[in-house]
XYZ file of N, CA and C in Angstrom:
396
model
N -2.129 -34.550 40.299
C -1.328 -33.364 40.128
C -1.647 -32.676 38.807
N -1.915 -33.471 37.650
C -1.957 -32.847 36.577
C -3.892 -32.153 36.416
N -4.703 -32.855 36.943
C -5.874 -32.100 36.979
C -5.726 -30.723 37.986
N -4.728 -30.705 39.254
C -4.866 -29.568 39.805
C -4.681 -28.868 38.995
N -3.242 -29.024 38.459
C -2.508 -27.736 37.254
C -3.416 -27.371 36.222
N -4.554 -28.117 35.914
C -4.863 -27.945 34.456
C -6.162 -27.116 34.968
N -6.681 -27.179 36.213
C -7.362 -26.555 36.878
C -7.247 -24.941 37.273
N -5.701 -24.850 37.768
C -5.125 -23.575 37.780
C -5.116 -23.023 36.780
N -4.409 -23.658 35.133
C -4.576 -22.893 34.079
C -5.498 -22.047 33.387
N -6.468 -23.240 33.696
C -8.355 -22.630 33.091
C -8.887 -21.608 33.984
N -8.409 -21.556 35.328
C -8.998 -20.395 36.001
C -8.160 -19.312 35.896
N -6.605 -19.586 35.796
C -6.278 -18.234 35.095
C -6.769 -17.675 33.458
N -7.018 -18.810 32.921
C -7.002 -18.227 31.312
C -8.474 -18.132 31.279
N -9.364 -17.727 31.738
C -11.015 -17.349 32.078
C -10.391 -15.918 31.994
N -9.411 -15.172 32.525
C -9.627 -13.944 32.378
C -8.883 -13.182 31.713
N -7.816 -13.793 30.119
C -6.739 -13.701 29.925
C -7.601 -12.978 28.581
N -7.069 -11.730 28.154
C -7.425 -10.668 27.231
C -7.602 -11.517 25.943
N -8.204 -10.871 24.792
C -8.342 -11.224 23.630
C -7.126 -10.885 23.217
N -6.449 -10.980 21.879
C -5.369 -11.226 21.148
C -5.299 -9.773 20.279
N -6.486 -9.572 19.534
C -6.988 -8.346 18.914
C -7.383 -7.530 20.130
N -6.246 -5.776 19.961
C -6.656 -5.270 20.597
C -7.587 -4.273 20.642
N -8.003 -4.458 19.483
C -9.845 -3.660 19.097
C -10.910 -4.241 19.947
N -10.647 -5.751 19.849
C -11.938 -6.703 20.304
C -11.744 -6.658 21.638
N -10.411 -6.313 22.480
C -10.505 -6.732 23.691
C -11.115 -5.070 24.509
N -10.962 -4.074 23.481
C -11.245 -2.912 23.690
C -12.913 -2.877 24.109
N -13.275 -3.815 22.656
C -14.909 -3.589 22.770
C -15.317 -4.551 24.012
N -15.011 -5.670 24.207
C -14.971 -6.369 25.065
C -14.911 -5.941 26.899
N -13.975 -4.801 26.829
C -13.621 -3.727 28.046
C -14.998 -2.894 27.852
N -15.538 -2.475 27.036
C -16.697 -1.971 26.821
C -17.732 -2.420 27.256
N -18.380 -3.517 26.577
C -19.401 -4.305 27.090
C -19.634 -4.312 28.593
N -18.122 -5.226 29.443
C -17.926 -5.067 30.553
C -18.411 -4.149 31.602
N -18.123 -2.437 30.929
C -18.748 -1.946 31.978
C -19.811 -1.665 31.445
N -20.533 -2.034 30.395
C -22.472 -1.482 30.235
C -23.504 -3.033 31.065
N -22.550 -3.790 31.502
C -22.824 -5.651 31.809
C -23.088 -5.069 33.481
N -23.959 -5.041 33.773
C -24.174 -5.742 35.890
C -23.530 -6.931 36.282
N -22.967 -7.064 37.136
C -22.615 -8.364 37.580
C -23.605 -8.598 38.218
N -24.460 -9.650 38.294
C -25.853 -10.319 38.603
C -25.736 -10.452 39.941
N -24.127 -11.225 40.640
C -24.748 -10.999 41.725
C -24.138 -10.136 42.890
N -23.723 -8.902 42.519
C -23.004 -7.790 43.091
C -24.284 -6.898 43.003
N -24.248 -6.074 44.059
C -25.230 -4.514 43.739
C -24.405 -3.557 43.022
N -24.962 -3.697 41.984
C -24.745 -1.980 40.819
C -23.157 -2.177 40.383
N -22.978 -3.738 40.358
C -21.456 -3.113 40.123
C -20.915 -3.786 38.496
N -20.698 -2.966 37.476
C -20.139 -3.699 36.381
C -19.243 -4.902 36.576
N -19.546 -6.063 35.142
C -19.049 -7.003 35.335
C -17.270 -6.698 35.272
N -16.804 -5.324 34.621
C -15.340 -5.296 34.873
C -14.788 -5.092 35.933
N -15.459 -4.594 37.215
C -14.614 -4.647 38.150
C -14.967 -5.518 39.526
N -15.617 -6.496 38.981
C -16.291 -7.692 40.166
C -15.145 -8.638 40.570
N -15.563 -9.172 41.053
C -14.068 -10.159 41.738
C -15.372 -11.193 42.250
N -16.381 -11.536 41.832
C -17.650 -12.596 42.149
C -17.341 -13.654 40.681
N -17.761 -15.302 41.475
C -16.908 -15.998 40.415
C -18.185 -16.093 38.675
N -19.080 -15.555 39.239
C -20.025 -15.201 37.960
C -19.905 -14.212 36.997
N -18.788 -13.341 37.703
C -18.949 -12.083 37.049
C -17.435 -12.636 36.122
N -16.574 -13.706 36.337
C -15.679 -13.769 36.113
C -16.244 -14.837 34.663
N -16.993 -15.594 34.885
C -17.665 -16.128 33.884
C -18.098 -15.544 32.762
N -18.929 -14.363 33.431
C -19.724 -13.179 32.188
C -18.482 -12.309 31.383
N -17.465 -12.418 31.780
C -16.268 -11.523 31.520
C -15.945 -12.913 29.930
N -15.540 -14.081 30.713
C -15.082 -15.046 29.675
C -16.626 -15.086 28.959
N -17.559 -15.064 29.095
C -18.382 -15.412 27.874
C -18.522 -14.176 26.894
N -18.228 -12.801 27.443
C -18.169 -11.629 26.675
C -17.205 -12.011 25.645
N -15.945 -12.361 25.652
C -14.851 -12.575 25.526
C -14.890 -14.012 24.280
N -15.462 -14.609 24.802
C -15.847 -16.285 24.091
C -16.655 -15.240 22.559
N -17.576 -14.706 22.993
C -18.513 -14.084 21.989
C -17.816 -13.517 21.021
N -17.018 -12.541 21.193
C -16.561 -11.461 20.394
C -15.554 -11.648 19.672
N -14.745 -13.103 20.646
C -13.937 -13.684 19.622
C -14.371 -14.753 18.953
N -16.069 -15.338 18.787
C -17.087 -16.044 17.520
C -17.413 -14.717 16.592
N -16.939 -13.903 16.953
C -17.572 -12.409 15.631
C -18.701 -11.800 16.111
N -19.359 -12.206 17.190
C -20.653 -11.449 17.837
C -20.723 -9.977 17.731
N -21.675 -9.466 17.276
C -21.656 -8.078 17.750
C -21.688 -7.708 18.783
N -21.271 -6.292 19.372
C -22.056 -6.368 20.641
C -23.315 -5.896 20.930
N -24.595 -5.792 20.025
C -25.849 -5.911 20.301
C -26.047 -7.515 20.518
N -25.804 -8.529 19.911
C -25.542 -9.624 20.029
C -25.055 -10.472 21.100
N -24.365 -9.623 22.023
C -23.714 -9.889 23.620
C -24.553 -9.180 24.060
N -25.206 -8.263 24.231
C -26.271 -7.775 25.024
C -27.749 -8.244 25.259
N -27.913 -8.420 24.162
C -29.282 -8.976 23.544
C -28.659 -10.959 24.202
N -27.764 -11.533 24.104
C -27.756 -12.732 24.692
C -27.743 -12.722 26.350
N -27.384 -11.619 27.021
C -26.849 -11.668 28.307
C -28.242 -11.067 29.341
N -29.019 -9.957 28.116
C -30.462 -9.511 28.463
C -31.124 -11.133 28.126
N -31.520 -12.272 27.040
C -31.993 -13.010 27.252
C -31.776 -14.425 28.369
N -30.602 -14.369 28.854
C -30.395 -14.946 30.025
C -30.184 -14.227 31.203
N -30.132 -12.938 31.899
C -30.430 -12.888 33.548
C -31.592 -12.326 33.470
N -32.200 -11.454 31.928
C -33.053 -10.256 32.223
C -32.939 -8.883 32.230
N -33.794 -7.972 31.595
C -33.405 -6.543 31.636
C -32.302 -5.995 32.878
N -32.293 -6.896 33.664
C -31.649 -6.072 34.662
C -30.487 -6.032 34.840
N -30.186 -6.903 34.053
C -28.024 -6.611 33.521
C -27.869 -5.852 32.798
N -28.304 -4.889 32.272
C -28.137 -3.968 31.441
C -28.304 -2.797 32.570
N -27.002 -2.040 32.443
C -27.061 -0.995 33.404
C -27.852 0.748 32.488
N -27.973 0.402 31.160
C -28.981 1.265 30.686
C -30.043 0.392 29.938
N -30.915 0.318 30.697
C -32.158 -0.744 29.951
C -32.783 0.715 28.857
N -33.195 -0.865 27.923
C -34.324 -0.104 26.811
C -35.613 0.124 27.190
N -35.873 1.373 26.558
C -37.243 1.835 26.864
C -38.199 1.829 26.185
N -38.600 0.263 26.365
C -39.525 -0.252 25.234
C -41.039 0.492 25.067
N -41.537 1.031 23.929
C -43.308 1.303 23.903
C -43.523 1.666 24.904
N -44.700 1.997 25.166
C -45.509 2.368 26.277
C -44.849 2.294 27.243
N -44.592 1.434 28.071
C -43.615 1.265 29.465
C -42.678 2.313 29.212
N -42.067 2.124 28.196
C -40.646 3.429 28.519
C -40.954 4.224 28.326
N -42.040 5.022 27.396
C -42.257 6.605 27.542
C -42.512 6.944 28.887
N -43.895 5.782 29.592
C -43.922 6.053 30.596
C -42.952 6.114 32.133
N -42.237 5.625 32.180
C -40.707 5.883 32.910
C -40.203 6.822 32.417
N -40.276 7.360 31.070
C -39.363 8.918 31.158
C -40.099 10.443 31.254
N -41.534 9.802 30.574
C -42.688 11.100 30.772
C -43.532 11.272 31.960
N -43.520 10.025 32.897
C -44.309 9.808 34.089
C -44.407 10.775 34.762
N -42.605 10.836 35.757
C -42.272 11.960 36.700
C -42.851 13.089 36.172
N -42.517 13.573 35.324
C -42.979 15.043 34.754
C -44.324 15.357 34.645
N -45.141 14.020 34.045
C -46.609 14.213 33.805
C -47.355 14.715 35.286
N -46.653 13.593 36.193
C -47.301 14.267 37.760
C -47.213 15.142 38.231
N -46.002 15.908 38.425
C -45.554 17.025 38.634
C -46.597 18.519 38.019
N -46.899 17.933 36.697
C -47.624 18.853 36.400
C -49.136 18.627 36.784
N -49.942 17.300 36.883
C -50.907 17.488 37.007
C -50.375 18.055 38.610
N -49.824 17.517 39.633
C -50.045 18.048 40.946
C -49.986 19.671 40.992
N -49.285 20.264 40.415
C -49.141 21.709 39.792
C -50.651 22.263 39.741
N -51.175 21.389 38.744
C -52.453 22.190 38.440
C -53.460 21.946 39.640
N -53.826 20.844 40.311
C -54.223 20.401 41.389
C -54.294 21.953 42.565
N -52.990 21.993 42.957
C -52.307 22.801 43.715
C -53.124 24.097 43.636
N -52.989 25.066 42.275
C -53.659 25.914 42.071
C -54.584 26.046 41.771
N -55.675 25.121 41.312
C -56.618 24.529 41.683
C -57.716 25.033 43.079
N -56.771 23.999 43.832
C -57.059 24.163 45.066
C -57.101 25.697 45.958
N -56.297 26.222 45.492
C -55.472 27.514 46.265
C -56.866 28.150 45.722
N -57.343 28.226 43.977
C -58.033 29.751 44.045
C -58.956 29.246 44.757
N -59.281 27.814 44.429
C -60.758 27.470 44.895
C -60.920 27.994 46.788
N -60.643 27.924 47.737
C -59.578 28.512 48.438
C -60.524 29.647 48.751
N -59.316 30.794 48.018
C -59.350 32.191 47.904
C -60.545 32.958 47.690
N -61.483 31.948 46.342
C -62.984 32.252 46.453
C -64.016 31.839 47.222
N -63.498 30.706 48.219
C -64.260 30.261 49.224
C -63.958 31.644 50.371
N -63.058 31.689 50.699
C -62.763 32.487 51.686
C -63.390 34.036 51.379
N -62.900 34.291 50.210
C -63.966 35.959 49.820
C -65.263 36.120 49.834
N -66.013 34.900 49.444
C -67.285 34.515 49.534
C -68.013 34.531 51.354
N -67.240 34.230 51.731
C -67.670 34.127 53.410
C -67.187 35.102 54.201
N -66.071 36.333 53.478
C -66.242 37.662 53.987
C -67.181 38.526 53.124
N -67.542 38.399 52.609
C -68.609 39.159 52.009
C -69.795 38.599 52.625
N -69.886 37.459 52.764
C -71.503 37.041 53.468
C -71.138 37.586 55.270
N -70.324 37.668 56.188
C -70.144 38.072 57.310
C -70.152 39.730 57.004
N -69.990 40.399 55.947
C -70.359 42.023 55.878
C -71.073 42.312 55.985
């Protein structure tokens, strides 16, 4: 009886607010910049998955050791992976290229395009003038 109860307690107090209501603020923060790992797209604050309920208490564990929260991010990116971070960093090369990519194509296909078109236009004038 007493391991059930003590069982019930710890799974309620896994999700029981910080004391400081700055920290539990930043803590509410983190939460929604956190993925729940194994939900699609959904922040760890509004998961109801028993991992996400974990990542909630270790946010929580952290901030009340003094962690920053680059420090909760940077720990939570070195254990699932860039991909809990619902705004990943855009490291060097790789990230310019993810933000300059789209655009870069767009324009070369642009030039391509017209390109093509005069090349085209002088093919076609060229072969009414030779049929005159």
């Amino acid at each position: 009886m007493k391991a059930l109860l003590l069982s019930v307690m710890i799974a309620l107090a896994t999700d029981a607010p910080l004391q400081d209501p700055a920290e539990e603020a930043r803590a509410q923060s983190l939460m929604r910049e956190l993925r729940c790992v194994a939900c699609e797209n959904e922040p760890v604050s509004q998961s109801a998955a028993p991992i996400a309920e974990d990542m909630r208490a270790r946010i929580r564990d952290m901030i009340g050791e003094g962690s920053s929260d680059q420090e909760v991010r940077d720990w939570f990116e070195s254990r699932y992976g860039e991909f809990v971070l619902f705004r990943p960093k855009g490291r060097g090369l790789s990230g310019a290229v993810l933000w300059i990519g789209p655009f870069l194509l767009l324009v070369v296909g642009a030039v391509i395009g017209l390109l093509t078109a005069r090349r085209k236009r002088a093919d076609s004038a060229r072969i009414e003038s030779e049929d005159a």
